[in-house]
Coordinates of C-alpha atoms in Angstrom, one line a residue:
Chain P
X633 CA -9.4 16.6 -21.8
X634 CA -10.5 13.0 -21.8
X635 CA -7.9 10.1 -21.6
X636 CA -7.0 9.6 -24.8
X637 CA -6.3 13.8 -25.3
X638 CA -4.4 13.2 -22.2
X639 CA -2.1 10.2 -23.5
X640 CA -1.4 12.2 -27.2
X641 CA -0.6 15.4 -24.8
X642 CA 2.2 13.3 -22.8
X643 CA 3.5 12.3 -25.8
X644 CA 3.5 15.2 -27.3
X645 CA 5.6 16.7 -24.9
X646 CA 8.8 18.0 -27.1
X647 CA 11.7 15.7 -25.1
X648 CA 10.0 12.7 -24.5
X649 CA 9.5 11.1 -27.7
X650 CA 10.1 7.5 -25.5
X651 CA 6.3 7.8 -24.0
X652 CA 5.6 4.4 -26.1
X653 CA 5.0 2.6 -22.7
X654 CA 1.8 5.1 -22.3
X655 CA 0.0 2.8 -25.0
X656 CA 1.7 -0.3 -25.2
X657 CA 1.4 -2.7 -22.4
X658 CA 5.2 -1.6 -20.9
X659 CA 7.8 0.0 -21.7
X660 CA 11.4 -1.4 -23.5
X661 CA 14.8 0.4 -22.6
X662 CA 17.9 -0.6 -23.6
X663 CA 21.0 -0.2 -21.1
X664 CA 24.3 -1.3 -21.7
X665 CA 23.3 -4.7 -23.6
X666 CA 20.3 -5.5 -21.6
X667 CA 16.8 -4.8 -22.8
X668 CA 14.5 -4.1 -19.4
X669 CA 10.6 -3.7 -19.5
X670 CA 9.1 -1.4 -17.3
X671 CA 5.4 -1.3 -16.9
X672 CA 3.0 0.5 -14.1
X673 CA -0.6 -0.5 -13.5
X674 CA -3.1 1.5 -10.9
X675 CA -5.8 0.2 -9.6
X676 CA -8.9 1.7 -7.7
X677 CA -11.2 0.3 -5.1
X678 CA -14.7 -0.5 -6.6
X679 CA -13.3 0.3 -9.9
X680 CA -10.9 -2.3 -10.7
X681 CA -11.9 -4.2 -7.9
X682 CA -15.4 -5.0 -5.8
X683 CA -15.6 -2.8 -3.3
X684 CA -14.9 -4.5 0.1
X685 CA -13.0 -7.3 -1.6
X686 CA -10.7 -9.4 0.3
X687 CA -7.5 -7.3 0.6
X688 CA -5.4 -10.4 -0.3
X689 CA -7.1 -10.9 -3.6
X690 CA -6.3 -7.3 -4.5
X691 CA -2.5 -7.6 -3.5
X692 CA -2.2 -10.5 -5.9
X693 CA -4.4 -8.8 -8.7
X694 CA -2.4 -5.8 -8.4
X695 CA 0.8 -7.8 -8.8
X696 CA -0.3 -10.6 -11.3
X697 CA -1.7 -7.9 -13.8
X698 CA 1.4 -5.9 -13.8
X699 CA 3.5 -9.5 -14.3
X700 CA 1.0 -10.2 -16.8
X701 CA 2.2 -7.2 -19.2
X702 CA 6.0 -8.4 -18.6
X703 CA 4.7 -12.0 -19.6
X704 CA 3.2 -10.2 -22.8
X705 CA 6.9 -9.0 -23.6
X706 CA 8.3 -12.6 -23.3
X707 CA 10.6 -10.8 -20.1
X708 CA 11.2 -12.4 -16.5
X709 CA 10.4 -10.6 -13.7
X710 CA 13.5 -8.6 -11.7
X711 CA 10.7 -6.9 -9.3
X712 CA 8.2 -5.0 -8.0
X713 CA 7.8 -1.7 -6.1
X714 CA 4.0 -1.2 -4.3
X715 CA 2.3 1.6 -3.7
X716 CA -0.2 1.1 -1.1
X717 CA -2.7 3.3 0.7
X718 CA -3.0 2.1 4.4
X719 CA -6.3 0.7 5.4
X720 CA -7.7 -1.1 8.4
X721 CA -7.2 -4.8 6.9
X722 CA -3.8 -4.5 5.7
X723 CA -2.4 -7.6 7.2
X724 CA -5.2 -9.2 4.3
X725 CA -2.8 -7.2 2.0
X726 CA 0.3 -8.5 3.1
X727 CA -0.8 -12.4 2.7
X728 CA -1.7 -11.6 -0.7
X729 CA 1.1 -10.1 -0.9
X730 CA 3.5 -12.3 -0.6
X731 CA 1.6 -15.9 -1.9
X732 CA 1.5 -13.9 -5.6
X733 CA 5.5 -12.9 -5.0
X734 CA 6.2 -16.2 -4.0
X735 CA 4.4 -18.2 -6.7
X736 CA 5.7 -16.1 -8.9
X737 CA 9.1 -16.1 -7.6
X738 CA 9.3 -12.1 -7.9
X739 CA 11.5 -9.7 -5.0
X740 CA 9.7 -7.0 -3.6
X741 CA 12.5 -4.1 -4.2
X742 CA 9.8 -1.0 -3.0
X743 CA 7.4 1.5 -2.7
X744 CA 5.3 3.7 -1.0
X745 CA 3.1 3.6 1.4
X746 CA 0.3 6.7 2.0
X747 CA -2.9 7.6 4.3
X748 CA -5.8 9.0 1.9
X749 CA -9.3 9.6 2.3
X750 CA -12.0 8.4 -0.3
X751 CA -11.6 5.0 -2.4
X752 CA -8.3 3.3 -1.4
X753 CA -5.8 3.1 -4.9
X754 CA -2.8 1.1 -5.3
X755 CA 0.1 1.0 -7.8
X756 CA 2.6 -1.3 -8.6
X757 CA 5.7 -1.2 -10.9
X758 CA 7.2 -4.2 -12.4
X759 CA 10.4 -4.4 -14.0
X760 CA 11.6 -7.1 -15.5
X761 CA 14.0 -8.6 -18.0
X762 CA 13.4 -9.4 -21.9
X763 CA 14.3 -12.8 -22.7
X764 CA 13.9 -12.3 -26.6
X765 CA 14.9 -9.2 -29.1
X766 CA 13.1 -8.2 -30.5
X767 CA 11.0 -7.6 -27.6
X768 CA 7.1 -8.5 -28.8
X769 CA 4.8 -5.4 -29.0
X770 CA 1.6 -4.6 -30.3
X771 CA 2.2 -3.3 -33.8
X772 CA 3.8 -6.2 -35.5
X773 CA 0.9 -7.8 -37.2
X774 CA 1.5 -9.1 -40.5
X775 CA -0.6 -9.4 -43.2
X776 CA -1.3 -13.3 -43.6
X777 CA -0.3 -13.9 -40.1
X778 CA -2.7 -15.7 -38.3
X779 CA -4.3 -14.8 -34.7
X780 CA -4.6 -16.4 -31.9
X781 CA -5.2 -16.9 -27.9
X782 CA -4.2 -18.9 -24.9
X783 CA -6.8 -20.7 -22.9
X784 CA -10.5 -19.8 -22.3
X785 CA -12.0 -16.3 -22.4
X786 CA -15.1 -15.3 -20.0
X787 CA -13.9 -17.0 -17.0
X788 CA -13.3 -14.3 -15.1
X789 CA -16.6 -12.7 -16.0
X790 CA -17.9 -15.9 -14.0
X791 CA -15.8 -15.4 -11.6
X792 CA -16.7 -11.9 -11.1
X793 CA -20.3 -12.2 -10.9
X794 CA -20.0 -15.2 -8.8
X795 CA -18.5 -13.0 -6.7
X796 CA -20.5 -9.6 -6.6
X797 CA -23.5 -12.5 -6.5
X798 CA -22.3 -14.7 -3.5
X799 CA -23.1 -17.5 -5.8
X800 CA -21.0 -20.8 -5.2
X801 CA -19.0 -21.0 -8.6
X802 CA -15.2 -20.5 -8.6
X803 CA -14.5 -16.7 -8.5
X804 CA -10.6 -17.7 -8.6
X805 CA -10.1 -16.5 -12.2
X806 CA -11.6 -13.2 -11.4
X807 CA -9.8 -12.6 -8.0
X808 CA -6.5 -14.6 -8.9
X809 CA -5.5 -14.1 -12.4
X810 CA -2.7 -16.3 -13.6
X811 CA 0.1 -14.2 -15.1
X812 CA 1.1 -16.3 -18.2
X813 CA 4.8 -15.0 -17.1
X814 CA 6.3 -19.1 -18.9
X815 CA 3.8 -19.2 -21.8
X816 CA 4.9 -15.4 -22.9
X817 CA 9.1 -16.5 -23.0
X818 CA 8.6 -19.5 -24.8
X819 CA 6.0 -17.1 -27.6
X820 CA 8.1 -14.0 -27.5
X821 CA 10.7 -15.7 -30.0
X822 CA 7.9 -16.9 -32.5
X823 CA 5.5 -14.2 -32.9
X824 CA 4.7 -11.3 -35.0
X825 CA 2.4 -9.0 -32.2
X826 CA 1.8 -10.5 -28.8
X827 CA -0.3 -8.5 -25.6
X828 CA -2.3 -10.1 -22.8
X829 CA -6.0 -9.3 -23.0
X830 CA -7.2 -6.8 -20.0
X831 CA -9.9 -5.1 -21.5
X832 CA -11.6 -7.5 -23.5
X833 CA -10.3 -9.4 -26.8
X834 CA -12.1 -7.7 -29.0
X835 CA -11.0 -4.2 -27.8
X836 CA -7.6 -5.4 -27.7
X837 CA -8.0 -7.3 -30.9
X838 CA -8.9 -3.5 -32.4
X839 CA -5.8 -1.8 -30.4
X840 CA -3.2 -4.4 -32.1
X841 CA -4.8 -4.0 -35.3
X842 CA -4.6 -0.6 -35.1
X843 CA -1.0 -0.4 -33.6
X844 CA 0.4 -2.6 -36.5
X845 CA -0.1 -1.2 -39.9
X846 CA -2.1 -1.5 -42.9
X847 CA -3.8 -4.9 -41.5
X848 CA -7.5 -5.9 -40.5
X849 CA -8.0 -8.7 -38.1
X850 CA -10.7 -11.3 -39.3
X851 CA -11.9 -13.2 -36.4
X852 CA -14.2 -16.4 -36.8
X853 CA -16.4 -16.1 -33.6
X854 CA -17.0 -19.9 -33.5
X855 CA -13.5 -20.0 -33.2
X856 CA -12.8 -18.2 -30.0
X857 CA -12.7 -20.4 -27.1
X858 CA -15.3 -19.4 -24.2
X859 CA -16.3 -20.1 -20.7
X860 CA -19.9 -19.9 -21.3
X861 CA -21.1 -20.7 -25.0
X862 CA -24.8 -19.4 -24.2
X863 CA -23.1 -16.1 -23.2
X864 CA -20.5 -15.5 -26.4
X865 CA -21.0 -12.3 -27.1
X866 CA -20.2 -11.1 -23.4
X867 CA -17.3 -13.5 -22.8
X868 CA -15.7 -12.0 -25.9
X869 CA -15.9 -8.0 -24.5
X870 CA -15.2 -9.2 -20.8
X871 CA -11.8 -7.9 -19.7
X872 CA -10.0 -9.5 -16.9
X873 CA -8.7 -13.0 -18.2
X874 CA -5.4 -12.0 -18.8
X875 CA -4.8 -14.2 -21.8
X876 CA -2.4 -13.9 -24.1
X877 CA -3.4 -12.6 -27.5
X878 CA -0.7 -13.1 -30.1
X879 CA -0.2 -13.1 -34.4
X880 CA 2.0 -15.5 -35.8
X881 CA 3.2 -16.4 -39.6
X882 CA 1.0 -19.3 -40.7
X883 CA 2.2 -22.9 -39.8
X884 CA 4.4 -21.3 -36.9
X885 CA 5.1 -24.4 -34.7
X886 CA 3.9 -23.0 -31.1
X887 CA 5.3 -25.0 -28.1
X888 CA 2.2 -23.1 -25.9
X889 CA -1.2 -24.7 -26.1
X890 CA -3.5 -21.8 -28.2
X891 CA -6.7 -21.4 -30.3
X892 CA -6.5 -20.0 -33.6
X893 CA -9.4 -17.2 -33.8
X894 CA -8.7 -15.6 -37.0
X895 CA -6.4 -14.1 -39.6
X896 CA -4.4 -10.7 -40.5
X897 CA -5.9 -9.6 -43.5
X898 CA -5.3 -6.2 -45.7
X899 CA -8.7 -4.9 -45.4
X900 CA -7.2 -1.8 -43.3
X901 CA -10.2 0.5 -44.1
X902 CA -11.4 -1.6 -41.0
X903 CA -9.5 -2.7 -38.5
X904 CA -11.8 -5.4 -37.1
X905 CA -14.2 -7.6 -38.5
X906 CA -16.2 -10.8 -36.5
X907 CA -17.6 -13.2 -38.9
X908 CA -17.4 -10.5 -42.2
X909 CA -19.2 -7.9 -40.4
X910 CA -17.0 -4.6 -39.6
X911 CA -16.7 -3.9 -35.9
X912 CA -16.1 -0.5 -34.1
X913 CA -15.3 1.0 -30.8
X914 CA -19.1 2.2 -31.1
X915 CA -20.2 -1.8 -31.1
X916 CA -18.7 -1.9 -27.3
X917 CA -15.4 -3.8 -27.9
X918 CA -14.5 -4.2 -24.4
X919 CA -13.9 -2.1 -21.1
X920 CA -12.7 1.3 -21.3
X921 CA -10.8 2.5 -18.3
Chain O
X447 CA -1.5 -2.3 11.9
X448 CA 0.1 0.9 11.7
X449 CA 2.7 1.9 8.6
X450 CA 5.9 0.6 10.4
X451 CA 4.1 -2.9 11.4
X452 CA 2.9 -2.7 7.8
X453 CA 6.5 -2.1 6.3
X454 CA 7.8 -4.7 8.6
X455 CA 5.2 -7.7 7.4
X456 CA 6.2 -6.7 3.5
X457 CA 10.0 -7.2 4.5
X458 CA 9.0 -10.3 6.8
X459 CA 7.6 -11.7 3.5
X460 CA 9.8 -15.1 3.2
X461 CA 10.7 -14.8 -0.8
X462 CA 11.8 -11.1 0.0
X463 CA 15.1 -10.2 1.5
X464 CA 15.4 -7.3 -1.0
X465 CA 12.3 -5.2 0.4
X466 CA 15.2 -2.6 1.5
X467 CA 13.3 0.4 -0.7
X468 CA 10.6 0.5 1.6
X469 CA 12.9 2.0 4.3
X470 CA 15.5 3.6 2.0
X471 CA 15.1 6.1 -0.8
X472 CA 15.1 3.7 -3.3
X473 CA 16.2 0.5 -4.1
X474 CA 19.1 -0.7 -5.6
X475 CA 19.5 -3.5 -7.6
X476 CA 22.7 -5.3 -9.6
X477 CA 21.5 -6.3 -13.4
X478 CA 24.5 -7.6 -15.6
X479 CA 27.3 -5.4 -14.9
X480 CA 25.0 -2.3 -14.4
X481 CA 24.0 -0.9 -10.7
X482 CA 20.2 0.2 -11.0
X483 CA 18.5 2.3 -8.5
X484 CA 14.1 2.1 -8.7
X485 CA 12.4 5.0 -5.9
X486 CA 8.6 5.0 -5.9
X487 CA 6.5 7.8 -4.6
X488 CA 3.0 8.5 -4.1
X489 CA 1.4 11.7 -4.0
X490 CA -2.7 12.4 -2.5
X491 CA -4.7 16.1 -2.8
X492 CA -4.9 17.6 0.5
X493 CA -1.9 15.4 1.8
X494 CA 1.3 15.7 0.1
X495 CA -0.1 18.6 -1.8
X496 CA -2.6 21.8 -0.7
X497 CA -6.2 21.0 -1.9
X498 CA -6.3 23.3 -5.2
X499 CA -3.1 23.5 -6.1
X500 CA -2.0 24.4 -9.9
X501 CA -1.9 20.6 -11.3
X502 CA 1.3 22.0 -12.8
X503 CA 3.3 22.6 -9.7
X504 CA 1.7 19.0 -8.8
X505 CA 3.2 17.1 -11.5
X506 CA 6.4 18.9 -11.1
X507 CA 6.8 18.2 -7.3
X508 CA 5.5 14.7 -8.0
X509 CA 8.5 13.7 -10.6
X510 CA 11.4 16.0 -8.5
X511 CA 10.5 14.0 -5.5
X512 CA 11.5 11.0 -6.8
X513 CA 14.3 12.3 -8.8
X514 CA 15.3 13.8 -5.3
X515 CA 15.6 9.8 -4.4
X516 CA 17.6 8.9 -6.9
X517 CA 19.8 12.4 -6.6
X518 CA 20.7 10.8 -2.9
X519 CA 21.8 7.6 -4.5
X520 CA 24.0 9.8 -6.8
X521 CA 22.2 8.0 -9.9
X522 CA 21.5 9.3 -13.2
X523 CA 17.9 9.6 -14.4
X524 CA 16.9 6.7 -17.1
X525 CA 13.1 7.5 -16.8
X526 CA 9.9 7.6 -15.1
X527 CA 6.4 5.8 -15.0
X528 CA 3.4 7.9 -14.1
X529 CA 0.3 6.9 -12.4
X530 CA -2.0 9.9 -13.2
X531 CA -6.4 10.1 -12.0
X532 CA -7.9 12.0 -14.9
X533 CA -9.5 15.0 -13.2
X534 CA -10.5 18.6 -15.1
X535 CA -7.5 20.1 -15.4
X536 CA -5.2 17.7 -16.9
X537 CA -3.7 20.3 -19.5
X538 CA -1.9 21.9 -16.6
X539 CA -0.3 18.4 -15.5
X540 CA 0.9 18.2 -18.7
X541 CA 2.4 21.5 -19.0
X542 CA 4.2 21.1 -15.7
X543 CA 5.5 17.2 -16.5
X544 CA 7.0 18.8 -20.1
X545 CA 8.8 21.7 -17.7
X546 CA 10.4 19.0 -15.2
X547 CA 10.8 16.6 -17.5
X548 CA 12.8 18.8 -20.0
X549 CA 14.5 20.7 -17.0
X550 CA 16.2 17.4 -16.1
X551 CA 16.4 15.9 -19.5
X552 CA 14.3 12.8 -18.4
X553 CA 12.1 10.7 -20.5
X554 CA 8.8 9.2 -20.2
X555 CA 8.5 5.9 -20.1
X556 CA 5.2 4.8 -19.8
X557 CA 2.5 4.9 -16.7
X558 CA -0.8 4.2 -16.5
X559 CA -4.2 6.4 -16.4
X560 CA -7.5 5.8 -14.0
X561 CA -10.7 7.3 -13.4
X562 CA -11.8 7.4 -10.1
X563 CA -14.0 8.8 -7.0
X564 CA -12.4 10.8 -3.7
X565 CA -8.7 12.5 -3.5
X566 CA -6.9 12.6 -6.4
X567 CA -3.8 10.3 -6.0
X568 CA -0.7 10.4 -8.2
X569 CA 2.4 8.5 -8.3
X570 CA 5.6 8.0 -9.8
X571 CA 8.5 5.2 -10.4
X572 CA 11.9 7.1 -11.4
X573 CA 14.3 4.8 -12.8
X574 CA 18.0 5.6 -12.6
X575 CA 21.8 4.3 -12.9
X576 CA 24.2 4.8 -10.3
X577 CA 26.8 6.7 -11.1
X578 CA 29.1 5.5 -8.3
X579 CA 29.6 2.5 -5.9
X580 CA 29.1 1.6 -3.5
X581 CA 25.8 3.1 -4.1
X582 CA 25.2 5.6 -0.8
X583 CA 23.2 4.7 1.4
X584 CA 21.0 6.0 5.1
X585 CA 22.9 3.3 6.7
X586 CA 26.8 4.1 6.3
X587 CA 27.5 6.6 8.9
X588 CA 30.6 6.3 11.0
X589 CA 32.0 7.7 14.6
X590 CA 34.0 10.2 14.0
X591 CA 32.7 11.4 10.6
X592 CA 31.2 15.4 10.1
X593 CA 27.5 15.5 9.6
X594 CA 26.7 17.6 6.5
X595 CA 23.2 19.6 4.7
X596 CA 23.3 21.3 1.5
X597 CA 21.1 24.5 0.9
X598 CA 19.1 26.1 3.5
X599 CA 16.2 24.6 5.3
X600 CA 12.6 26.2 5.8
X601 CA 12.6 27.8 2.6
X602 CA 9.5 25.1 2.0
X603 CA 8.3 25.7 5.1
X604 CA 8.0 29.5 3.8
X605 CA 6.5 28.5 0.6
X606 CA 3.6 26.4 1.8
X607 CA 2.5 29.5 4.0
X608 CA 2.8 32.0 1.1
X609 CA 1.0 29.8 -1.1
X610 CA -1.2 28.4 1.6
X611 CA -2.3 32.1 2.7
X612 CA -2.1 33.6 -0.7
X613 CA 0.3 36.7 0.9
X614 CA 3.2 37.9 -1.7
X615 CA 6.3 35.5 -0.7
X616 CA 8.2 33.5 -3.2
X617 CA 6.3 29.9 -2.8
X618 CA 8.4 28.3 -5.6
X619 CA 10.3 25.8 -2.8
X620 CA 7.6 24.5 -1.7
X621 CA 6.0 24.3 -5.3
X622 CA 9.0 23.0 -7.0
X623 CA 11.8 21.4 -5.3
X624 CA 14.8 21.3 -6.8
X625 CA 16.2 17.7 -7.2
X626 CA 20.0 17.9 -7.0
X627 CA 20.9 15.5 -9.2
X628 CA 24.1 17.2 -10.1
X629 CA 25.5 17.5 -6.5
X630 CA 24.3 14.0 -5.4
X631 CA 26.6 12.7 -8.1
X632 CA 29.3 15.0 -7.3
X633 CA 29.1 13.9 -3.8
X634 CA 28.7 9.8 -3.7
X635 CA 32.2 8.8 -4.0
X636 CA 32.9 10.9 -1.1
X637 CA 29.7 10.4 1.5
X638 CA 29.8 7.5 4.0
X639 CA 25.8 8.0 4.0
X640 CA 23.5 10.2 1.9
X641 CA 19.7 10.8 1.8
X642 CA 17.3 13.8 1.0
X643 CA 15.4 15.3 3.5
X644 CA 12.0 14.7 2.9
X645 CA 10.3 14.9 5.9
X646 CA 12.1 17.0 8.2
X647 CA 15.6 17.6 9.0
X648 CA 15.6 16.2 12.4
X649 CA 12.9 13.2 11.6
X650 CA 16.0 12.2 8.7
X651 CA 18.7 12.6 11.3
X652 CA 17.4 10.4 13.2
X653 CA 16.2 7.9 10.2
X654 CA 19.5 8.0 9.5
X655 CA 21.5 7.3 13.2
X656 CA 19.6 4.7 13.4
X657 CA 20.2 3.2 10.1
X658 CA 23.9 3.1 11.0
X659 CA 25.1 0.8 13.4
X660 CA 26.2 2.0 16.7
X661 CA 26.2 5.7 16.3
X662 CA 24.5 9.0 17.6
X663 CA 23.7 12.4 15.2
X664 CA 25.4 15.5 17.6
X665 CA 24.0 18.6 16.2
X666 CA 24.7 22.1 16.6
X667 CA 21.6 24.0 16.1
X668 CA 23.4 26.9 15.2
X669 CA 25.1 25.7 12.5
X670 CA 22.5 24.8 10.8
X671 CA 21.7 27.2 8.0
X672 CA 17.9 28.3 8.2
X673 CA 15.0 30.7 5.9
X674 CA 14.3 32.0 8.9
X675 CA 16.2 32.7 11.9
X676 CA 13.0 33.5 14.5
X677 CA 11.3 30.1 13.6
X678 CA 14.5 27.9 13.6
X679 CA 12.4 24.7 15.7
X680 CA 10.3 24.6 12.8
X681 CA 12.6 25.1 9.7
X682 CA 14.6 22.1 11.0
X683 CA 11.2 20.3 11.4
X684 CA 9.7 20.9 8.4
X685 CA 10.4 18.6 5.2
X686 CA 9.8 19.6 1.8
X687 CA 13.3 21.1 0.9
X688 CA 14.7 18.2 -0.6
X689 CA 18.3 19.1 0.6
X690 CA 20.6 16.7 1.0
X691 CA 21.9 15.1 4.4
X692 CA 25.3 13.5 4.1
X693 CA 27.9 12.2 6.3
X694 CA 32.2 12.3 5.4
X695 CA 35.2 11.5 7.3
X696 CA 36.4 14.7 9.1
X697 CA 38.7 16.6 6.6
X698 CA 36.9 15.5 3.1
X699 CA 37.1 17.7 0.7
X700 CA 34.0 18.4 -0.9
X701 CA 33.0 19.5 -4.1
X702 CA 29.6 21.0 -3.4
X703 CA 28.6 23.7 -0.9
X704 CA 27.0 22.6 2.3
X705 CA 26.9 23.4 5.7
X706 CA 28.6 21.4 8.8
X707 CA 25.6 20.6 11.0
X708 CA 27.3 18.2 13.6
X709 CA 29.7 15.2 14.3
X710 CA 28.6 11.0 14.4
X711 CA 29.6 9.8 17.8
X712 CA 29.5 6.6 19.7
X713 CA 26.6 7.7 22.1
X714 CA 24.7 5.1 20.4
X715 CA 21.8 4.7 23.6
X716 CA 20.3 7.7 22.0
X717 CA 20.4 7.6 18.1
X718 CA 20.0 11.8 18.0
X719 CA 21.4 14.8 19.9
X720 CA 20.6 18.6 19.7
X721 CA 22.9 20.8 21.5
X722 CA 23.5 17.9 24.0
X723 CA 19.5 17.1 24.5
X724 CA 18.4 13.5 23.7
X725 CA 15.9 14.0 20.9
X726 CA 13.2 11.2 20.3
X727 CA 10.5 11.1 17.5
X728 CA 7.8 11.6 20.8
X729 CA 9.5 15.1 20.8
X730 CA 7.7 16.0 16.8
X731 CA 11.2 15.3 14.9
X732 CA 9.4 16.0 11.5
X733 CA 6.7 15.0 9.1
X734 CA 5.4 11.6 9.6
X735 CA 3.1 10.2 6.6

C-alpha cells in the first residue's frame, strides 16, 4: 500500500468522512461559532532534515512549517504541542525551541516526549484560529482567476546545499523558514485557493489544480520569481520555501507584495501547463514525501 | 539532559507559561466561551508496543491512549490528527483506526504521512471539549479526601505476557485499552483530581501527591482491586490499564463503580504511603519512559 492507497483508505473509513485535513494543508472545525485549524507535520532526521543538523534549526523548522500551513488558512496561532524523541543535544532543541515560539509569539500547550532507537522523528501539532470564513483551501480556483506567489522561490535550495556543502552562502532560508503567519490573514479574505508551497511550486501548483475543479493552471515560467535564474528549472521543483501560493479574481487589489505567474484556465484535460507545454507528475513536479 | 531537565527547559521557555501538558494529561485551553482540552502521544515499535505486533491493535492503542487523556479531563472527543511511518502492512492500521475510531464515534481530522529508516514511530493529537469545569486536573487533591481506581489493575500486565509468550490468555487489555470516556465525564463534576493510569498505579500516585500541594497518597494495598492476586507488587506497578485514578471528598456519591484504594493526608514530607511505608520512585513505582 503506498501513500496515496494509504490516505484514500483513511478516508474511506465509513465514519470519518471529516479526513479532509489528510490532503489539505490542515484541518477546519467548526465549534460553537469559532472556526479552528488543526494541522500535524512529522519530520525525520536525514529525511526532512540533514542528518546531524543543529538541533535548534530543526526545533524552529518543525514549528515554522507547521505555522506555515495555519498562515496558509489566513488563522493565528493558539499553540503548539511537540513531540520529541530525546537525544544527546537536546538543550540545541530547546533554544530553537523557544526563539521560533517567541518570534512567533505562539504558547507551547504540549506533547510528548519518547526514547527510540534509529533516526530521531519529531511531530508537532498546531492549532490555531481562522481569522476569515470562508477559511482558504486548496480547491477554490476559478476559472479566469489569476495565480500567484509571495517572494522568491529556490532560496532554500541555496540554503540547503550551502549547507550539506559547508559553503559560506546564507543557509538561513533552508534552516529557518519564515512562516508567512501576517501575509496569509491579510490574503485569506481576497483569494479564491491559497497553500504555502512545501514540496515544490509546481507540484503544488498540480495539487491545487487538481483539488479545485474543472480548471488548468497556465504558468508563464519567466514569470516566476527565482533565487538563481541559471538554475530555473530546479528552483521551481525545490520544496522548502514556504511561500504562499494563492489564485485570485483578476484585478484583486492585494495588500501583500506577490508575483503574478500565471492564469486559471478551462483546459482541465490537463491540470498543469508551463509555457503551453502540459506537465505531469511523471515530469518531476516537486518532492514527494 | 535527561527527560525531566528536558521538560523543565520547554516550561522555562520565557514566552510559555502555558507548557502545563507536558506534565499533565493534556492541556487545556479557554477559546471564546468554549473549554478545550489538546493530549499528544507518541508511540515507537519495541517501546510502547511489542516488536511485531498486529498494526491493527497498534493503531487502536495508539488513538485510545490519547482518548484515555482526554477521558481524565472528562472531555468529549472532537477529533484526532495522526502521525503515521508507511511501513508494509498499512492495511491493518487502517482496519484497526476504522474499529477505534467508529467504537468511539470520533472523526479524523487530518495527520500527516512519512517515510522513514529505524523503529516505526506513530503519534497522535486527540482534540476534545470539556464537558465540565473546572476541568480536573493531577493537581486538585485535598487532606481528607478518599483516594479512588476504577477497574482492576494488571489485567495489562496479563495481556502483554499472553501476547508476548504467545500462551492462550485473553491479551485484549493490553492490546486495546478501553478509554473511558463515558465514566470520566460522569465523574468530573465530582473529582477534586483525576488522571489515567498510564504508567503504573503507584508511579501516578505519586505523580499525582505531588501535584497537589501539601498532601501524602495513604494506600491500602489490600484494597486495591488486582488480575492477579499472587503478583499484586507488579499489577499495581504495571501501566497500561488505563483505569482511572481519582480523588473525592469522603462521602461523595459516585456514579461509576470504583474501588477505595486510600485516604489524602497531610504527611506531606513523603508525597506516597503503602500500608504505612514511605514509597519513593528509587523503590520502581512504575513505568518510566
Amino acid at each position: 500500500m503506498n501513500e496515496a492507497d494509504f490516505i484514500t483508505a483513511l478516508r474511506g473509513l465509513a465514519s470519518n468522512p471529516a479526513a479532509r485535513g489528510l490532503e489539505d494543508d490542515a484541518a477546519v472545525i467548526e465549534l460553537s461559532g469559532e472556526t479552528l485549524v488543526l494541522t500535524h507535520d512529522t519530520m525525520v532526521d536525514g529525511v526532512h532534515v540533514l542528518e546531524g543538523q543543529d538541533p535548534a534549526d530543526i526545533a524552529w523548522k518543525l514549528v515554522a512549517v507547521n505555522l506555515s500551513d495555519l498562515a496558509a488558512k489566513g488563522a493565528e496561532p493558539v499553540g503548539v504541542l511537540l513531540s520529541h524523541m530525546l537525544g544527546t543535544d537536546d538543550h540545541r532543541f530547546v533554544t530553537g525551541l523557544g526563539e521560533v515560539l517567541e518570534d512567533y509569539n505562539v504558547p507551547l500547550l504540549g506533547g510528548d516526549t519518547v526514547r527510540g532507537e534509529g533516526p530521531r522523528v519529531w511531530g508537532c501539532t498546531a492549532i490555531g484560529r481562522a481569522t476569515h470564513t470562508p477559511v482558504p483551501s486548496r480547491g477554490g480556483a476559478k476559472v479566469g482567476d489569476a495565480i500567484y506567489v509571495s517572494g522568491t522561490l529556490g532560496a532554500a535550495m541555496l540554503g540547503f546545499e550551502a549547507l550539506r556543502d559547508g559553503v559560506e552562502a546564507d543557509s538561513t532560508p533552508y534552516r529557518r523558514p519564515a512562516p508567512l503567519l501576517e501575509e496569509g490573514r491579510l490574503l485569506a479574505p481576497h483569494v479564491s485557493a491559497m497553500m504555502d508551497i512545501s514540496d515544490g511550486l509546481l507540484l503544488d501548483c498540480w495539487r491545487m489544480a487538481t483539488a479545485s475543479e474543472f480548471v488548468a493552471f497556465e504558468l508563464e515560467s519567466a514569470a516566476i520569481p527565482v533565487a538563481d535564474e541559471a538554475r530555473r528549472g530546479e528552483c521551481i521543483r525545490w520544496g522548502d520555501d514556504y511561500q504562499l501560493l494563492f489564485t485570485a479574481p483578476e484585478n484583486t487589489k492585494l495588500s501583500v507584495a506577490a508575483t503574478r505567474i500565471g492564469t486559471v484556465t478551462n483546459a482541465d484535460f490537463a491540470p498543469l501547463w508551463l509555457d503551453g507545454e502540459v506537465l505531469t507528475p511523471e515530469h518531476g513536479l516537486g518532492y514527494q514525501h
